[in-house]
Short mmCIF file of C-alpha atoms and ligand atoms in Angstrom, two decimals:
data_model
loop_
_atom_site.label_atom_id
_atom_site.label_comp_id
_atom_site.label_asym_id
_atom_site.label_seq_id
_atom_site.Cartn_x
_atom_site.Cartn_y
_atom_site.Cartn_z
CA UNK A 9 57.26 38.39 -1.92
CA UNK A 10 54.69 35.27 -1.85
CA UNK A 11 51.30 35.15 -0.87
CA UNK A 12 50.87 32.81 1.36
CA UNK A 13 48.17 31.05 3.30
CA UNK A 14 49.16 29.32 6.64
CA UNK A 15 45.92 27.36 8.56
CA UNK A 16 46.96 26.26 12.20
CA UNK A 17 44.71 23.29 13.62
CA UNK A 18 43.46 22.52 17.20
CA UNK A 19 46.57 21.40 19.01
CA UNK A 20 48.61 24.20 17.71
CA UNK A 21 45.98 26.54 18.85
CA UNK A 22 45.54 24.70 22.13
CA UNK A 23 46.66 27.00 24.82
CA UNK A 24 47.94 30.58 24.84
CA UNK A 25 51.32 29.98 24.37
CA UNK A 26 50.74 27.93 21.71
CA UNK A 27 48.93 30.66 20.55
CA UNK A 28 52.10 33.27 21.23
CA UNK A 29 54.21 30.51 19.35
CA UNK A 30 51.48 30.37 16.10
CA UNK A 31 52.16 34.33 16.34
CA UNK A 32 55.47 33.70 16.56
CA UNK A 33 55.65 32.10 13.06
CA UNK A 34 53.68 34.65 11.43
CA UNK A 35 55.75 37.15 12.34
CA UNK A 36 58.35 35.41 10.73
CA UNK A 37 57.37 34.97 7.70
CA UNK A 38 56.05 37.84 7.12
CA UNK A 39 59.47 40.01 8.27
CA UNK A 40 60.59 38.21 5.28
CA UNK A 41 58.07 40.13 3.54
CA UNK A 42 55.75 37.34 2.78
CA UNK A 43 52.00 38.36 2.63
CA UNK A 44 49.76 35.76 5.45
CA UNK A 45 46.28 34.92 5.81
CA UNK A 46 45.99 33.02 8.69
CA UNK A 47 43.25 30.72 8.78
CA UNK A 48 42.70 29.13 12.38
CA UNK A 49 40.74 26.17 14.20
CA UNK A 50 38.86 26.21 17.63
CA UNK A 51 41.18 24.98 20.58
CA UNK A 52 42.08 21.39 20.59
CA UNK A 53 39.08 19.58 22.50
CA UNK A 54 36.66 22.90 21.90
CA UNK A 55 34.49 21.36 19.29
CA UNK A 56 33.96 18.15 20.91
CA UNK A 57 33.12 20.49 24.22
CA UNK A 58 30.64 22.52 22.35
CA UNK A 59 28.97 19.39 20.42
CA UNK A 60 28.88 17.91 24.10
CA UNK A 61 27.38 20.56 25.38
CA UNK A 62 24.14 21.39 22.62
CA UNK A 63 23.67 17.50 22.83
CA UNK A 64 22.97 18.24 26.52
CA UNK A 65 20.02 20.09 25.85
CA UNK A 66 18.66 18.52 23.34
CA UNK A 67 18.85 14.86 21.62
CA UNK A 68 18.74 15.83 18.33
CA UNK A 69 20.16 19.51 18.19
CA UNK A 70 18.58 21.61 15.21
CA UNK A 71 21.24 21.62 12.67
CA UNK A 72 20.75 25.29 12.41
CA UNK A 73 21.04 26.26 15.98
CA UNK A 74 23.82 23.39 16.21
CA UNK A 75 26.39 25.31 13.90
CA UNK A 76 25.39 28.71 16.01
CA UNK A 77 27.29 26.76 18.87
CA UNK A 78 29.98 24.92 17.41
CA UNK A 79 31.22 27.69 15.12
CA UNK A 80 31.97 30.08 18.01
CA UNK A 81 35.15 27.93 19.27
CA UNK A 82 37.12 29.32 15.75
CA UNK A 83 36.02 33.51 16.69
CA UNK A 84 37.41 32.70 19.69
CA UNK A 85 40.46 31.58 18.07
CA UNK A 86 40.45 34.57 15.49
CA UNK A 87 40.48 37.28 18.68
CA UNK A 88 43.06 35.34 20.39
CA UNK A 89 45.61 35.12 17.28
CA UNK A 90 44.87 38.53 16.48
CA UNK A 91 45.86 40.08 20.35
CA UNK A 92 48.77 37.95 20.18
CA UNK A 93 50.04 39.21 16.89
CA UNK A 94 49.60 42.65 17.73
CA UNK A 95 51.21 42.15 21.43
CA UNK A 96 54.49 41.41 19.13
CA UNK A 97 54.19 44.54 16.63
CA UNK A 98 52.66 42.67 14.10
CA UNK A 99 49.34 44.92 12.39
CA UNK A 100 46.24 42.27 12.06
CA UNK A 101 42.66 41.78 11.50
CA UNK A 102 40.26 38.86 12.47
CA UNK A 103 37.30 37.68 9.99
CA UNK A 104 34.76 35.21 10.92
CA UNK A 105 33.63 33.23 7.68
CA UNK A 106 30.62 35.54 7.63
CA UNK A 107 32.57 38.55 7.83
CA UNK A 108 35.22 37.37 4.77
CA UNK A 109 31.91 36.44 3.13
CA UNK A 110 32.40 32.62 2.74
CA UNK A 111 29.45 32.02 1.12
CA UNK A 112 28.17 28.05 1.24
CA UNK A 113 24.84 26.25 0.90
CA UNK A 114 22.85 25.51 3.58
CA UNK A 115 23.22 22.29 4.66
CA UNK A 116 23.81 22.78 8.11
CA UNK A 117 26.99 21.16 9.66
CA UNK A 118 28.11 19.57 6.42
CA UNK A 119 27.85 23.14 3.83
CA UNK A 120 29.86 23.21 0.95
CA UNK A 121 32.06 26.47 0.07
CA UNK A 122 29.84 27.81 -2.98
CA UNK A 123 32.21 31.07 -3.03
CA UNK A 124 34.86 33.63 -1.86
CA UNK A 125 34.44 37.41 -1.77
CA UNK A 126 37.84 38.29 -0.80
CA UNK A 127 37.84 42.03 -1.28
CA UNK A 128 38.18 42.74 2.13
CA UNK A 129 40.63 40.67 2.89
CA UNK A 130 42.84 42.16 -0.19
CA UNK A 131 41.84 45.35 0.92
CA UNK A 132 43.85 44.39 4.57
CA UNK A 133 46.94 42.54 3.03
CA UNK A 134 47.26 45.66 0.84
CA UNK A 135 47.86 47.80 4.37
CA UNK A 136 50.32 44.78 5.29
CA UNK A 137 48.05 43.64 7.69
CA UNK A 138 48.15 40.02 8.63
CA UNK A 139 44.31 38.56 7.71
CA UNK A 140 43.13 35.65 10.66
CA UNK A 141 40.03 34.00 9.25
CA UNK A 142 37.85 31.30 11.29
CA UNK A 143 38.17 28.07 9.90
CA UNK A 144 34.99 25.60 9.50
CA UNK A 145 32.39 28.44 9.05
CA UNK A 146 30.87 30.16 6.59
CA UNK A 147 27.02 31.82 5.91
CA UNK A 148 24.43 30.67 3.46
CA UNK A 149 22.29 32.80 1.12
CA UNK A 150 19.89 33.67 3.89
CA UNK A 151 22.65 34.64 6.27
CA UNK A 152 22.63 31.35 8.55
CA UNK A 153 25.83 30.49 9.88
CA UNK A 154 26.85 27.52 8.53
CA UNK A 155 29.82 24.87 9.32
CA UNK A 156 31.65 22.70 6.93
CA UNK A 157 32.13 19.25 8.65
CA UNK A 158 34.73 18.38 11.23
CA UNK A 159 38.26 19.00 10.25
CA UNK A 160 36.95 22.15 7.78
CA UNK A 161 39.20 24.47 8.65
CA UNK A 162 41.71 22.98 6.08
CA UNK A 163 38.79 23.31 3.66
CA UNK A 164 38.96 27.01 4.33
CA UNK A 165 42.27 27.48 4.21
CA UNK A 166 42.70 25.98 0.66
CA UNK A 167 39.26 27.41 -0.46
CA UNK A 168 40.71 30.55 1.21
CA UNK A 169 44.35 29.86 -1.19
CA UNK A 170 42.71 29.11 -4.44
CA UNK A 171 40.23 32.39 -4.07
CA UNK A 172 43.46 34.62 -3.49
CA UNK A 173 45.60 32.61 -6.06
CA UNK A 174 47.96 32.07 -2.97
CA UNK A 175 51.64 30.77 -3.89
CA UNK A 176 51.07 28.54 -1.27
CA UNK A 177 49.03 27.06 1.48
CA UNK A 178 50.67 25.35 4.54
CA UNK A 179 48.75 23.21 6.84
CA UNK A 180 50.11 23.74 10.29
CA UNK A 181 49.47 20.53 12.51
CA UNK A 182 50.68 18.21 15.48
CA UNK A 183 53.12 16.14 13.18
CA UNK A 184 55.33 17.10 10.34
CA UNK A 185 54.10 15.74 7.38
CA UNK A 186 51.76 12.97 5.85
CA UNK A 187 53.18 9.37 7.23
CA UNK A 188 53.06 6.08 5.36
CA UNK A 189 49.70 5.61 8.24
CA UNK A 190 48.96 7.49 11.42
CA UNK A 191 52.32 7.68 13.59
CA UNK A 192 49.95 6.86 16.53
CA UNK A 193 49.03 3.93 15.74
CA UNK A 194 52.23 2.76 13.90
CA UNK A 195 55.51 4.05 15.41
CA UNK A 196 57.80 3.45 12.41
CA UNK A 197 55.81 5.20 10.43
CA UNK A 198 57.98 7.66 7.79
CA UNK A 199 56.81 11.36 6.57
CA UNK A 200 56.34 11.18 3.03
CA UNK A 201 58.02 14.13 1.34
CA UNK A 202 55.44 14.25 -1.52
CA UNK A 203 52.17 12.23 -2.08
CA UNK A 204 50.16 12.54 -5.06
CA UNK A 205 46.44 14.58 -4.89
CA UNK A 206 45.31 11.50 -6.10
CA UNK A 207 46.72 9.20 -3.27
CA UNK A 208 46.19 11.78 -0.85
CA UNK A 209 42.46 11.86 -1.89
CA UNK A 210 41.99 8.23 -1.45
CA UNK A 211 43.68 8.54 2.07
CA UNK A 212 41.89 11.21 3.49
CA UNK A 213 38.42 9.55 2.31
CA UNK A 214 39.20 6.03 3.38
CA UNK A 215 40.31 7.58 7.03
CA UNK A 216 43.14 9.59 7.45
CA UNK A 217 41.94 12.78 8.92
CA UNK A 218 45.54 14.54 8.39
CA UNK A 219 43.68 16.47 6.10
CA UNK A 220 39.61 16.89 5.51
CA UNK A 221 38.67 15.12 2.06
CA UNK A 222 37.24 18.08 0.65
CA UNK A 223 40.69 20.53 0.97
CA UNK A 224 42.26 17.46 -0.98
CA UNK A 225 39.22 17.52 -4.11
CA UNK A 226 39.68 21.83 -3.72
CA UNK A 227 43.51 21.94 -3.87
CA UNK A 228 43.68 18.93 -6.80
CA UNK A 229 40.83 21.09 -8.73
CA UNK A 230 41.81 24.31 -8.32
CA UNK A 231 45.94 23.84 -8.33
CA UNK A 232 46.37 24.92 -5.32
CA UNK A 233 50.25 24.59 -4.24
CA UNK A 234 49.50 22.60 -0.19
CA UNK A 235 51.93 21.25 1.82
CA UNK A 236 51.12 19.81 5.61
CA UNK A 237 53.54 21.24 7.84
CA UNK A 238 54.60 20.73 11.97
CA UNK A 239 53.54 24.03 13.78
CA UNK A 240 56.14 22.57 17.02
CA UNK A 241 59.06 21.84 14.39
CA UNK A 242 61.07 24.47 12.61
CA UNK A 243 63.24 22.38 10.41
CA UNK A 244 60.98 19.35 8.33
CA UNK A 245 59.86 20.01 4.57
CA UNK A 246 56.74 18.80 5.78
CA UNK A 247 54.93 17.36 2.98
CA UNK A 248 54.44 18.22 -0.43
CA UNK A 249 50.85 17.46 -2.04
CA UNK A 250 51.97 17.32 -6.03
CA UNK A 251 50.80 15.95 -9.17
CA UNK A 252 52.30 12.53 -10.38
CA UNK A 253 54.55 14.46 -13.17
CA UNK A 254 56.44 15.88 -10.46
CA UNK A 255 57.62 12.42 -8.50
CA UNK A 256 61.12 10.80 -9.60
CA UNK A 257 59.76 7.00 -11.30
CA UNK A 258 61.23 4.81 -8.99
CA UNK A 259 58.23 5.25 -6.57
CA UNK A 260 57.06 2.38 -4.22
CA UNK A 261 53.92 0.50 -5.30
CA UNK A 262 52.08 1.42 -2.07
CA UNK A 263 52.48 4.55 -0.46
CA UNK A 264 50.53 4.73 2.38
CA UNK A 265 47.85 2.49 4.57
CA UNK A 266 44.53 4.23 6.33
CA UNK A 267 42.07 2.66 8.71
CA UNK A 268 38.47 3.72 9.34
CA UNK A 269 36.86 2.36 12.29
CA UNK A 270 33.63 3.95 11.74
CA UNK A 271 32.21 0.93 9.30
CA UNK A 272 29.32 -0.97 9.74
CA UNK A 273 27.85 -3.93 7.95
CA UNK A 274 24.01 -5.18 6.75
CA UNK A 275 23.50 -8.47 5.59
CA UNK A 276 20.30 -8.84 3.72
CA UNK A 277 19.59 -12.86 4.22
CA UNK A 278 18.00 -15.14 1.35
CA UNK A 279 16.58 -12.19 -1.15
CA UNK A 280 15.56 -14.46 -4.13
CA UNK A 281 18.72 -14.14 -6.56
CA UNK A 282 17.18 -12.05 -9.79
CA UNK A 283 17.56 -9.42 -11.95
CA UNK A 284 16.87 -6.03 -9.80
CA UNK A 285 16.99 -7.06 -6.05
CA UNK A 286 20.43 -5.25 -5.60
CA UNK A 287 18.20 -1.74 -6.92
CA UNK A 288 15.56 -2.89 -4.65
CA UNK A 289 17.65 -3.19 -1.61
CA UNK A 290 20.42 -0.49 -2.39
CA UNK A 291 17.49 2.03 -3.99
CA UNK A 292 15.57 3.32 -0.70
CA UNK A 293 18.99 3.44 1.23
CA UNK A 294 20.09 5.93 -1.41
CA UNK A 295 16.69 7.93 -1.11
CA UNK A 296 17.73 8.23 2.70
CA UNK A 297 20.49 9.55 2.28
CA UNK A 298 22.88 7.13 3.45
CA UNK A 299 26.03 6.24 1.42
CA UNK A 300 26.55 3.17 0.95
CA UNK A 301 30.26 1.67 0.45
CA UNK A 302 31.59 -1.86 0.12
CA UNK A 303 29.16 -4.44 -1.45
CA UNK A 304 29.13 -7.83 -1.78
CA UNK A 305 26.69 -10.69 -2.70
CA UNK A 306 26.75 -14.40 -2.40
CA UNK A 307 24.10 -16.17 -4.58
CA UNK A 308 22.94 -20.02 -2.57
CA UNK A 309 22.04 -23.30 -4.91
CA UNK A 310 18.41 -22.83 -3.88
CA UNK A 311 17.51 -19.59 -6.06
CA UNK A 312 18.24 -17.40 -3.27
CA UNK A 313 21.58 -14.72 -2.34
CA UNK A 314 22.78 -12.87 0.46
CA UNK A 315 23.20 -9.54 0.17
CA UNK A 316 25.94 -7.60 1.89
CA UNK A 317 27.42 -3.87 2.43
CA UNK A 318 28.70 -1.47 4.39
CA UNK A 319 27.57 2.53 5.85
CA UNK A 320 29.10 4.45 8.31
CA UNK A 321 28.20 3.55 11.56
CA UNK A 322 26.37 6.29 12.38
CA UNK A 323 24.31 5.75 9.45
CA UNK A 324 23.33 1.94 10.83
CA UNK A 325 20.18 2.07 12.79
CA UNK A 326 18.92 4.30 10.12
CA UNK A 327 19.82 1.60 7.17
CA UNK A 328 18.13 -1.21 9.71
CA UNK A 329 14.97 1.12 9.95
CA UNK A 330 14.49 1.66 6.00
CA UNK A 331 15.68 -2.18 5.04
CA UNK A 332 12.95 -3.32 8.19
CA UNK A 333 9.81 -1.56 6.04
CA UNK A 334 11.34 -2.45 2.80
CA UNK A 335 12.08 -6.59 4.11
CA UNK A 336 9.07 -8.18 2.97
CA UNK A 337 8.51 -6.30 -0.42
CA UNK A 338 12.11 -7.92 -1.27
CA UNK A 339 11.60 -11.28 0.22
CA UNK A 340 14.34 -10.58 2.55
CA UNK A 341 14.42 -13.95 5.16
CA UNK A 342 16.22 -11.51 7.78
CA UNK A 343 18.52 -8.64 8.13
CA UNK A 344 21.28 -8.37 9.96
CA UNK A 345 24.17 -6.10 11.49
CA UNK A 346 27.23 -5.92 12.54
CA UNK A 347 29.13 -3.43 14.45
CA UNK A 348 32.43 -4.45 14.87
CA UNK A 349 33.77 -4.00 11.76
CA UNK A 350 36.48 -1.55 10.33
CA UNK A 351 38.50 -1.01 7.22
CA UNK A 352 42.32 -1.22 6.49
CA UNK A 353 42.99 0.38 2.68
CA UNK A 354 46.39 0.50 1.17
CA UNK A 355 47.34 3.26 -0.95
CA UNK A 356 49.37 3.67 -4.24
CA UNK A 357 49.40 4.93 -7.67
CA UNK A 358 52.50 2.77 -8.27
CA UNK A 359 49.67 -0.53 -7.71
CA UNK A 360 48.14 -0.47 -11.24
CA UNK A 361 51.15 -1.24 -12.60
CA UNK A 362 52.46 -3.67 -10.52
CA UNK A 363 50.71 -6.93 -9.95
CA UNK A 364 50.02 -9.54 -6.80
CA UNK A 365 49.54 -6.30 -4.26
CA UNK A 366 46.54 -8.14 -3.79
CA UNK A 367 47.67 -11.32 -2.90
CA UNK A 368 50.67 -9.99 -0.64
CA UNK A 369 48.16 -7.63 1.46
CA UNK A 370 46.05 -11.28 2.06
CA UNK A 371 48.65 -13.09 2.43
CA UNK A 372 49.98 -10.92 5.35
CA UNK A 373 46.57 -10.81 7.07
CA UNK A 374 45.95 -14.59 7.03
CA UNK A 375 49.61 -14.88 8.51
CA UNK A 376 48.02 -13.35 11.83
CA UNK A 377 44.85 -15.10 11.30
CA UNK A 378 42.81 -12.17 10.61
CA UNK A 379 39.76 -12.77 8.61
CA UNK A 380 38.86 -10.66 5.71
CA UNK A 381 34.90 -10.34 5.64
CA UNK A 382 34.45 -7.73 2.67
CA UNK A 383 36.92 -6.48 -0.25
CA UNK A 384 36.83 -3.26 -2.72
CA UNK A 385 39.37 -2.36 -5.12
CA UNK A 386 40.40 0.28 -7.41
CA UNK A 387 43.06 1.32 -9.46
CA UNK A 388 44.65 2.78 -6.64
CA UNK A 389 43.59 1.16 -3.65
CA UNK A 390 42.77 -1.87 -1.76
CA UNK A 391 40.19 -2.06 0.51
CA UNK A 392 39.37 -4.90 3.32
CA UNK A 393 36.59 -5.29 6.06
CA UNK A 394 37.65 -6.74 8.85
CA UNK A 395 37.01 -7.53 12.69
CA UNK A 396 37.64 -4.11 14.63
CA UNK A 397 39.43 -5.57 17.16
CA UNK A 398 42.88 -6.22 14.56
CA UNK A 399 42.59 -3.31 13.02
CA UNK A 400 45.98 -1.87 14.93
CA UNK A 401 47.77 -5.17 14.04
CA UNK A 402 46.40 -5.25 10.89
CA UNK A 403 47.68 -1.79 10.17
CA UNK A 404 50.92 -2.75 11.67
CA UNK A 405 51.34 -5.86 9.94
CA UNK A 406 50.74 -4.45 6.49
CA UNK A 407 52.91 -1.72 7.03
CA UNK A 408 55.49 -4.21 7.40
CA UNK A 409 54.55 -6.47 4.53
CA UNK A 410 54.95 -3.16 1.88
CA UNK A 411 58.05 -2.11 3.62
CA UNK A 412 56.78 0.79 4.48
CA UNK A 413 58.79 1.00 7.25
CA UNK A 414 62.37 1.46 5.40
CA UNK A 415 63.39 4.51 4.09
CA UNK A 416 62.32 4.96 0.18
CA UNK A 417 65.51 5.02 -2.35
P1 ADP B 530 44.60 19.46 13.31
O1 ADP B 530 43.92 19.69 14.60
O2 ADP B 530 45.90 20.17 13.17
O3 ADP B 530 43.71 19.68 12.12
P2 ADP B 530 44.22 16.59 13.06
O4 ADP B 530 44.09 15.87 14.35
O5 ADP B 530 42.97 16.90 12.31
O6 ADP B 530 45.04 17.93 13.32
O7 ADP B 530 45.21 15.81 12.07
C1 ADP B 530 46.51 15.43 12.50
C2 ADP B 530 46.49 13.99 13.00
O8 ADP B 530 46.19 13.13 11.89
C3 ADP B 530 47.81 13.48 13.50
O9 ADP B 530 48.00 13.78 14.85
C4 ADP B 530 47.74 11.97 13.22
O10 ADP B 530 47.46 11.23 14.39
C5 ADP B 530 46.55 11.82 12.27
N1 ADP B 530 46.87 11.04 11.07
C6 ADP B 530 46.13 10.03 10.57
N2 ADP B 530 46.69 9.50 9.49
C7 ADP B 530 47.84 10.19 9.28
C8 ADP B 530 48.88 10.09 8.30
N3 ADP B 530 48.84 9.20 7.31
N4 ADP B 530 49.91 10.96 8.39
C9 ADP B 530 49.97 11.88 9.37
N5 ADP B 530 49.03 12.00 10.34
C10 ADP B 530 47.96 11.17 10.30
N1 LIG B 531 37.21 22.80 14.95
C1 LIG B 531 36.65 21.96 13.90
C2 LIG B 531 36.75 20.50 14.29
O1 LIG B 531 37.21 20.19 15.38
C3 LIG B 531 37.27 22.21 12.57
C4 LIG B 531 38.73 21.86 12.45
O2 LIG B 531 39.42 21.69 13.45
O3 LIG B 531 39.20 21.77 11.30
O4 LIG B 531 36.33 19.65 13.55
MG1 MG B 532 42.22 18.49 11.22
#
């Protein structure tokens, strides 16, 4: 008998007989004896509905009163499951995050899981109930209810796993696996049968939303056994988030390729090019709270340098407002922004070790003529800026130049 922890996103919660097929698969595992805590997202398009609907009434919806609203698409979820399970014979229990006791801070539609009680829920497998917790919520010190970013219900489910010392937890979702990039966008795309918490990490924060960034930093700290799993398809392994020690060594150099679209780009123009101006630039962007991501800077004959980087677009007007009362203290000529601009990343722990990844992933983007405007690197990962407008055949095009697209040895 395992203890295991099964969270079921959007599209597999999406109507009710999605929902009867969801109960279907509990059922299942646990008539072969398996303890399940279910942990379960709102409806697939119910959080974008309920953001809609709060930005309605107001322009800038208070944080607090905005998770009130957007947290109530998971209890709906949790009563649905629950009626469904027990319409098959199947004993059950629903928790909101509150109700479990997910305790978080308080910063209001971005909290951070600060701890677990999970006596109740013990209390309930114990009676061989099946536990259904809301994903994405939980309740701060005071009692607020709190949410824990979009795609946070995989958060909870592996914050939910590591609290219970789970044997396993399985993210149900709308494809069967982690692909070598988003099967939308790339159709050859393969399923991965294991990727490294490390890889997986650098994914998932440079823009594949397969799984939210922080379940990936939860699982890899806390050992956490996840695999991402089809809810539609009964027969795929899925994929197997692992350490490295655990892959066979003949492992392709790159793994994977994500694509963010939400970039945006400041160009601070003719700063004089001394000691300090990056601080003085980058230093009241930090004290607003903005992160700040790919930088670059091009120093002119004539004493002065351009000064480049990137935020999330959301974050741009913001940037523009703090670098506009900050301009003449600098020296700044002008500032300017851009838009248009995405990022392409590709992916491997196999890159440190092999050389010219580099050069092939620029070679194949200059073959289509696409421009690279900004570059980061790490020891796992290479990063370009480019026009939004290739980013699909830029995706496309790599994936081809890695060979991404034939099945691994
Ligand atoms: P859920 O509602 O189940 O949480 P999400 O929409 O959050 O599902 O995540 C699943 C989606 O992630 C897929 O439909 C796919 O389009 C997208 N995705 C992006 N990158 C990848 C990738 N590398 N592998 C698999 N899916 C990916
Ligand atoms: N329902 C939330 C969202 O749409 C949380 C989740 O699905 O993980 O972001
Ligand atoms: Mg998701």
């Amino acid at each position: 008998m395992a203890l295991i922890v099964q969270k079921y996103g959007g599209t597999s919660m999406g109507s009710p007989e999605r929902i009867k097929n969801v109960a279907r698969r509990v059922a299942k595992f646990r008539a072969q004896g398996h303890q399940v805590v279910v942990v379960v997202s709102a409806m697939s398009g119910e959080t974008n509905r309920l953001v809609a609907l709060a930005r309605e009434l107001s322009k800038a919806p208070d944080p607090r009163e905005l998770d009130v609203v957007v947290s109530t698409g998971e209890q709906v979820s949790i009563g649905l499951l629950v009626l469904a399970l027990q319409d098959i014979g199947v004993a059950a229990k629903s928790y909101t995050g509150g109700q479990v006791k997910i305790l978080t801070d308080n910063a209001f539609g971005k909290a951070r899981i600060l701890g677990i009680d999970e006596a109740a829920i013990r209390r309930d497998l114990a009676e061989d109930k099946v536990v259904v917790v809301a994903g994405f919520q939980g309740v701060d010190a005071d009692g607020n209810i709190t949410t824990l970013g979009r795609g946070g219900s995989d958060t909870t489910g592996v914050a939910l796993a590591a609290a219970l010392k789970a044997d396993e937890c399985q993210i149900y979702t709308d494809v069967d696996g982690v692909y070598t990039t988003d099967p939308r966008i790339v159709p050859e795309a393969r399923r991965l049968d294991v990727i490294t918490f490390e890889e997986m990490l650098e994914m998932a924060s440079l823009g594949s939303k397969v799984l939210q960034i922080r379940s990936v930093e939860f699982a890899g700290k806390y050992k956490v056994k996840l695999r991402v799993l089809s809810s539609f398809e009964e027969e795929s392994q899925g994929t197997l988030i692992t350490v490295e020690e655990n892959r066979n060594m003949e492992q392709p150099v790159i793994s994977g390729i994500a694509f963010n679209r939400d970039e945006a780009k400041i160009t601070v123009l003719g700063v004089p090019d001394q000691p300090g101006i990056a601080c003085q630039i980058l230093g009241p962007v930090a004290e607003a709270n903005i992160d700040v991501d790919m930088i670059i800077q091009n120093a002119g004959r004539d004493g002065t340098a351009d000064f480049s980087f990137t935020v999330s677009r959301n974050d741009l007007d913001k940037t523009v407002n703090v670098l506009d009362r900050v301009k003449a203290v600098i020296g700044a000529k002008a500032i300017e922004a851009d838009k248009n601009l995405c990022k392409v990343s590709v992916v491997g722990v196999g890159m440190h070790s092999h050389p010219g990844v580099a050069a092939r992933m620029f070679r194949a983007l200059s073959e289509e003529g696409i421009n690279i405007r900004m570059i980061s690197t790490s020891e796992i990962k290479i990063s370009v800026a480019i026009d939004e407008k290739y980013l699909e055949l830029a995706v496309r095009v790599l994936h081809k130049a890695f060979d991404l697209d034939r099945p691994a040895l």
